Amino acid sequence: MYAATPQRPSYASGTSEVPLLGDTIGDNLAHTVAAFGDREALVDHPSGRRWTYREFAADVDAVALGLAARGVGKGDRVGIWSPNCPEWTLVQYATAKLGAILVNINPAYRTHELTYVLNQAGISTLISASGFKSSDYVAMIDEARPDCPTLSDVLVLGTPEWHDLLATGAAADRARLDDIAATLSPDDPINIQYTSGTTGFPKGATLSHHNILNNGFFVGELCGYTEADRICIPVPFYHCFGMVMGNLAATSHGACMVIPAPGFDAATTLETVAAERCTSLYGVPTMFIAELSEPSLDEYDVSSLRTGIMAGAPCPAEIMKQVIDRLGMREVTICYGMTETSPVSMQTRTDDTIERRVSTVGRVHPHLEVKIIDPESGLTVPRGTPGEFCTRGYSVMLGYWQQADETAEAIDAARWMHTGDIAVMDDEGYVQITGRIKDMIIRGGENIYPREIEEFLHTHPDIVDAQVIGVPDERYGEETMAWVILRDGAEPMTAESLREFATGRLTHYKIPRYVHVVDEFPMTVTGKVRKVDMREQAREILSGGR
């Protein structure tokens, strides 16, 4: 008698013939400039400004030396509070060359949140736009400053003081940066990104050169980037999607960073892709939905597009198919990750089948490990079994800034990062993310994963986008509620009409009991749906009898 073959565990490691980079970000940029100095590095479409790699490096050095002249040094925290603009990118690379720690501040923050981040990170220098949309940043800084004892220097972009900094840096001795570079290690912390926590104050994920440079590089490798690529980046720089998957993926391959606008606008993004002949386009699903719904879509020549990334939230299969068919992004990839892991852990490959790309987040990234565990026992589950997704490797953050207890809750003794996401791994190592542990709905003892229902709702001809949440119910404990955005001209939708559509096609207990039609979902600035806000609003809606 032979023993039964044990089931394979939900574990995978990313092998690669391409080694990890051992550089600092400054050193890596220097290699790119040496190889591709005359190629375009950065284009700001709104202003028409352009930089070759040689020009970009010179301006980065000027910003770095200008900051150094104002006393910024290794380990100092430099905050940046601005929507997307070329100066954001220059500051990103300049602070890395100084060994200073860049602290990304959400452009949507108000005074209370700004004050918290300035104090929690101990920011000494703040670089800020004058404002964005309806926010007056200068007024908010003035209000916060008396309560921020570490803040000693504020620079507002576009002012005479900012131009003086550039002039001072441009006239300074470049050799000083070489001396500083000799003191820097790839393992030094150089970035703090605050997670958009759903409860309490956000936590500052602290990331090193090694973390984010390698993650950006391998994201670019799996997109097939070369110096010929031009990446349209409408996602925010303050988030990993923009500054790592966008900027660092570009500069580590000699590709061009293209900024379509300070904030996202569907028509402007499409116009930029056409005008700049972009080969790659980034976005969260809601951005791609907006682009596909843009009435003037067919007026733009987007035939230059080859690849791109859809990430930041679960990607509806129907939307993914349209991105390939209507935008021509035949090699588009799906990425999955989190701020704390630099961010990407999983990515589809450009040669994966469409089915793989619409139904999974791909396979493990090079040089990383992933596993799926039983959240209760901590043991790795067999393939095909849902559990909590965990990842380990070079990408895992150094920790939450000045929050050792919170770090220990997220990263265990073996350095596995626990994500809180529910996932399933198949026999080939492809992973599906089926929801958040906290988002799972338990209705009368049945576990319901919102993602499954959301995918189904996207097949309704009148539904442009859908989100499903759990709401309290006296009989079942929880019931399902669908929030839907309808196409223009669609008939009003009710719970009854949706039930009629779903009956016989969706298990009865998964059919949403309540339907709420909206024009938009509550979102974070990075395009993630805030289901915690939806649940709060749903309680008010239902208690009001609506």
Coordinates of C-alpha atoms in Angstrom, one line a residue, residues 35-348:
A35 CA 22.9 54.6 -20.6
F36 CA 20.0 56.8 -21.7
G37 CA 20.9 60.4 -21.0
D38 CA 19.4 61.9 -24.2
R39 CA 16.1 60.0 -23.9
E40 CA 13.0 61.6 -22.5
A41 CA 12.6 61.0 -18.8
L42 CA 9.7 63.1 -17.7
V43 CA 6.8 64.9 -19.5
D44 CA 4.3 67.2 -17.7
H45 CA 1.5 67.3 -20.2
P46 CA -0.5 70.2 -18.6
S47 CA 2.5 72.6 -18.8
G48 CA 4.3 71.1 -21.7
R49 CA 7.6 70.9 -19.7
R50 CA 10.0 68.1 -20.7
W51 CA 13.2 66.6 -19.3
T52 CA 15.7 64.2 -20.8
Y53 CA 17.3 61.9 -18.3
R54 CA 20.4 64.2 -18.2
E55 CA 18.3 67.2 -17.6
F56 CA 16.2 65.4 -15.0
A57 CA 19.3 64.2 -13.1
A58 CA 20.6 67.8 -13.1
D59 CA 17.4 69.2 -11.6
V60 CA 17.3 66.3 -9.0
D61 CA 20.8 67.3 -8.0
A62 CA 19.8 70.9 -7.8
V63 CA 16.9 70.2 -5.5
A64 CA 19.0 67.8 -3.4
L65 CA 21.8 70.4 -3.0
G66 CA 19.3 73.2 -2.3
L67 CA 17.7 71.1 0.5
A68 CA 21.1 70.3 1.8
A69 CA 22.0 74.0 2.0
R70 CA 18.9 74.4 4.1
G71 CA 20.1 71.8 6.6
V72 CA 18.4 68.7 5.3
G73 CA 20.5 65.6 5.9
K74 CA 20.4 61.8 6.2
G75 CA 17.4 60.5 8.3
D76 CA 15.6 63.9 8.4
R77 CA 11.9 63.6 7.6
V78 CA 10.9 65.8 4.6
G79 CA 7.1 66.0 4.0
I80 CA 5.6 66.5 0.5
W81 CA 2.1 67.6 0.2
S82 CA 1.1 68.1 -3.4
P83 CA -0.9 66.6 -6.2
N84 CA 1.0 65.1 -9.1
C85 CA 3.5 67.5 -10.7
P86 CA 7.1 67.3 -11.9
E87 CA 8.4 68.8 -8.7
W88 CA 6.9 65.9 -6.7
T89 CA 9.1 63.6 -8.7
L90 CA 12.2 65.7 -8.4
V91 CA 11.8 65.8 -4.6
Q92 CA 11.3 62.0 -4.5
Y93 CA 14.7 61.4 -6.1
A94 CA 16.5 64.4 -4.4
T95 CA 15.6 63.2 -0.9
A96 CA 16.7 59.7 -1.7
K97 CA 20.1 61.1 -2.8
L98 CA 20.4 62.8 0.6
G99 CA 19.3 59.8 2.6
A100 CA 16.5 61.9 3.9
I101 CA 13.1 60.2 4.6
L102 CA 10.4 61.4 2.3
V103 CA 7.0 61.5 4.0
N104 CA 4.1 61.3 1.5
I105 CA 1.1 63.4 2.6
N106 CA -2.3 62.6 1.2
P107 CA -3.5 65.6 -1.0
A108 CA -7.0 65.1 0.5
Y109 CA -5.9 65.7 4.1
R110 CA -7.4 68.4 6.2
T111 CA -5.7 70.3 9.0
H112 CA -6.3 67.7 11.7
E113 CA -4.8 64.9 9.6
L114 CA -1.9 67.1 8.4
T115 CA -1.1 68.0 12.1
Y116 CA -1.1 64.3 13.0
V117 CA 1.3 63.3 10.2
L118 CA 3.7 66.2 10.8
N119 CA 4.0 65.3 14.5
Q120 CA 3.9 61.5 14.1
A121 CA 6.7 61.4 11.6
G122 CA 8.6 64.3 13.2
I123 CA 8.7 66.2 9.9
S124 CA 11.3 69.1 10.0
T125 CA 10.9 70.3 6.4
L126 CA 7.6 70.5 4.5
I127 CA 7.4 71.0 0.7
S128 CA 3.9 71.9 -0.3
A129 CA 1.8 73.0 -3.3
S130 CA -0.1 76.2 -2.6
G131 CA -3.4 74.3 -2.8
F132 CA -5.4 71.7 -4.7
K133 CA -9.0 71.9 -5.8
S134 CA -10.9 73.5 -2.9
S135 CA -8.0 73.0 -0.4
D136 CA -5.9 76.0 0.7
Y137 CA -2.7 74.2 1.8
V138 CA -0.9 77.4 2.9
A139 CA -3.8 78.3 5.2
M140 CA -3.9 74.8 6.7
I141 CA -0.2 74.8 7.2
D142 CA -0.4 78.1 9.0
E143 CA -3.1 76.7 11.2
A144 CA -1.2 73.5 12.0
R145 CA 2.2 75.0 12.5
P146 CA 1.9 76.2 16.1
D147 CA 1.1 72.6 17.1
C148 CA 4.0 71.0 15.2
P149 CA 7.2 71.7 17.2
T150 CA 9.5 69.7 14.8
L151 CA 8.5 71.7 11.7
S152 CA 11.2 74.3 11.1
D153 CA 11.0 74.9 7.4
V154 CA 8.1 75.2 4.9
L155 CA 8.7 75.6 1.1
V156 CA 5.8 76.3 -1.2
L157 CA 6.3 75.1 -4.8
G158 CA 6.3 77.9 -7.4
T159 CA 7.2 80.7 -5.0
P160 CA 10.4 82.8 -5.1
E161 CA 11.7 80.8 -2.2
W162 CA 11.4 77.6 -4.2
H163 CA 13.2 79.1 -7.2
D164 CA 15.9 80.4 -4.9
L165 CA 16.4 76.8 -3.6
L166 CA 16.8 75.6 -7.2
A167 CA 19.3 78.3 -8.0
T168 CA 21.3 77.7 -4.8
G169 CA 21.4 74.0 -5.6
A170 CA 22.4 74.5 -9.2
A171 CA 25.3 76.6 -8.2
A172 CA 26.5 74.3 -5.5
D173 CA 29.4 71.8 -5.7
R174 CA 28.1 68.5 -7.2
A175 CA 30.9 66.6 -5.4
R176 CA 29.0 67.1 -2.1
L177 CA 26.4 64.6 -3.3
D178 CA 29.2 62.1 -4.1
D179 CA 30.4 62.4 -0.5
I180 CA 26.8 61.9 0.8
A181 CA 26.3 58.9 -1.5
A182 CA 29.3 57.2 0.1
T183 CA 27.4 57.2 3.5
L184 CA 24.2 55.7 2.2
S185 CA 23.0 52.0 2.3
P186 CA 20.3 50.4 0.2
D187 CA 18.7 49.3 3.5
D188 CA 18.3 52.8 4.9
P189 CA 14.7 54.0 5.4
I190 CA 13.9 56.7 2.8
N191 CA 10.1 56.8 2.6
I192 CA 7.1 56.8 4.9
Q193 CA 3.7 56.2 3.4
Y194 CA 0.7 56.4 5.6
T195 CA -1.9 53.7 5.1
S196 CA -5.5 54.7 4.6
G197 CA -6.6 52.9 7.8
T198 CA -10.3 52.3 8.2
T199 CA -10.2 52.8 11.9
G200 CA -8.2 55.2 14.1
F201 CA -5.2 57.2 12.7
P202 CA -3.2 56.0 9.8
K203 CA 0.1 54.2 10.3
G204 CA 3.4 55.1 8.6
A205 CA 4.8 52.2 6.6
T206 CA 8.6 52.8 6.5
L207 CA 10.3 51.7 3.3
S208 CA 13.9 51.5 2.2
H209 CA 15.7 52.0 -1.1
H210 CA 15.9 48.2 -1.4
N211 CA 12.2 47.8 -0.8
I212 CA 10.8 50.2 -3.3
L213 CA 13.6 50.3 -6.0
N214 CA 13.4 46.5 -6.4
N215 CA 9.6 46.4 -6.4
G216 CA 9.4 49.2 -9.0
F217 CA 12.1 47.4 -11.1
F218 CA 10.4 44.0 -11.1
V219 CA 7.0 45.5 -11.8
G220 CA 8.6 47.0 -14.9
E221 CA 10.3 43.8 -15.8
L222 CA 7.0 41.9 -15.8
C223 CA 5.4 44.7 -17.9
G224 CA 8.3 44.2 -20.4
Y225 CA 9.6 47.8 -20.1
T226 CA 12.5 49.1 -22.0
E227 CA 13.8 52.6 -22.8
A228 CA 11.2 52.8 -25.6
D229 CA 8.2 52.8 -23.2
R230 CA 6.2 55.8 -22.2
I231 CA 4.1 55.4 -19.0
C232 CA 1.0 57.5 -18.5
I233 CA 0.6 57.9 -14.7
P234 CA -2.8 59.3 -13.6
V235 CA -2.5 57.6 -10.2
P236 CA -1.3 59.7 -7.3
F237 CA 2.5 60.0 -6.6
Y238 CA 1.8 60.1 -2.9
H239 CA 0.9 56.4 -3.1
C240 CA 3.0 53.5 -4.0
F241 CA 1.1 53.1 -7.3
G242 CA 2.5 56.4 -8.6
M243 CA 5.9 56.7 -7.1
V244 CA 7.0 53.1 -7.1
M245 CA 5.1 51.2 -9.8
G246 CA 5.1 54.4 -11.9
N247 CA 8.3 56.5 -11.3
L248 CA 10.7 53.8 -10.1
A249 CA 9.6 51.3 -12.7
A250 CA 10.3 53.9 -15.4
T251 CA 13.6 55.2 -14.2
S252 CA 15.0 51.7 -13.5
H253 CA 14.4 50.9 -17.2
G254 CA 15.1 54.2 -18.9
A255 CA 11.4 54.6 -19.8
C256 CA 9.5 58.0 -19.7
M257 CA 7.2 59.1 -17.0
V258 CA 4.2 61.0 -18.3
I259 CA 2.0 63.1 -16.0
P260 CA -1.5 63.7 -17.6
A261 CA -2.8 66.1 -14.9
P262 CA -2.5 67.0 -11.2
G263 CA -5.6 64.9 -10.5
F264 CA -7.5 62.2 -12.4
D265 CA -9.7 63.2 -15.3
A266 CA -10.8 60.5 -17.8
A267 CA -10.8 62.7 -20.9
T268 CA -7.5 64.4 -20.1
T269 CA -5.9 61.0 -19.5
L270 CA -7.0 59.7 -22.9
E271 CA -5.9 62.9 -24.6
T272 CA -2.5 62.6 -23.0
V273 CA -2.1 58.9 -24.1
A274 CA -2.9 60.0 -27.6
A275 CA -0.7 63.1 -27.7
E276 CA 2.3 61.5 -26.0
R277 CA 2.0 58.1 -27.7
C278 CA 2.0 56.3 -24.4
T279 CA 2.6 52.6 -24.4
S280 CA 1.4 51.9 -20.9
L281 CA -1.5 53.2 -18.8
Y282 CA -2.1 52.8 -15.1
G283 CA -5.3 53.0 -13.1
V284 CA -7.5 51.6 -10.4
P285 CA -10.7 49.9 -11.8
T286 CA -12.8 53.0 -11.2
M287 CA -10.4 55.0 -13.4
F288 CA -10.6 52.5 -16.3
I289 CA -14.4 52.5 -15.9
A290 CA -14.5 56.3 -16.3
E291 CA -12.3 56.1 -19.3
L292 CA -14.4 53.4 -21.0
S293 CA -17.5 55.4 -20.2
E294 CA -16.0 58.7 -21.6
P295 CA -18.3 59.7 -24.5
S296 CA -15.4 60.9 -26.5
L297 CA -13.3 57.7 -26.1
D298 CA -13.4 56.8 -29.8
E299 CA -12.1 60.3 -30.8
Y300 CA -8.7 59.5 -29.2
D301 CA -6.0 57.5 -31.0
V302 CA -4.8 55.2 -28.2
S303 CA -3.3 52.6 -30.6
S304 CA 0.1 53.2 -29.0
L305 CA -1.0 51.4 -25.9
R306 CA 0.5 48.0 -25.3
T307 CA 0.5 47.3 -21.6
G308 CA -0.4 48.9 -18.3
I309 CA -1.5 48.0 -14.8
M310 CA -4.8 47.7 -13.2
A311 CA -4.5 47.5 -9.4
G312 CA -5.5 49.1 -6.1
A313 CA -8.8 47.3 -5.8
P314 CA -10.4 44.1 -7.2
C315 CA -10.7 44.3 -10.9
P316 CA -14.1 43.3 -12.4
A317 CA -13.7 40.8 -15.2
E318 CA -16.0 42.6 -17.6
I319 CA -14.0 45.8 -17.2
M320 CA -10.7 44.0 -17.8
K321 CA -12.0 42.5 -21.0
Q322 CA -13.0 46.0 -22.2
V323 CA -9.6 47.4 -21.3
I324 CA -8.0 44.8 -23.6
D325 CA -10.6 45.1 -26.4
R326 CA -11.4 48.8 -26.5
L327 CA -8.2 50.4 -25.2
G328 CA -6.0 47.9 -27.0
M329 CA -4.0 47.1 -23.9
R330 CA -3.4 43.5 -25.0
E331 CA -0.5 43.0 -22.5
V332 CA -2.2 44.7 -19.5
T333 CA -1.3 43.2 -16.1
I334 CA -3.1 43.0 -12.8
C335 CA -1.0 43.8 -9.7
Y336 CA -1.9 43.0 -6.1
G337 CA -0.2 44.2 -3.0
M338 CA -0.3 46.7 -0.2
T339 CA 1.7 49.8 1.0
E340 CA 3.5 47.7 3.6
T341 CA 5.0 45.5 0.9
S342 CA 6.4 48.2 -1.4
P343 CA 3.6 47.4 -2.7
V344 CA 3.4 44.5 -5.2
S345 CA 3.4 40.8 -4.2
M346 CA 1.5 39.2 -7.1
Q347 CA 1.3 40.1 -10.8
T348 CA -0.1 38.6 -13.9

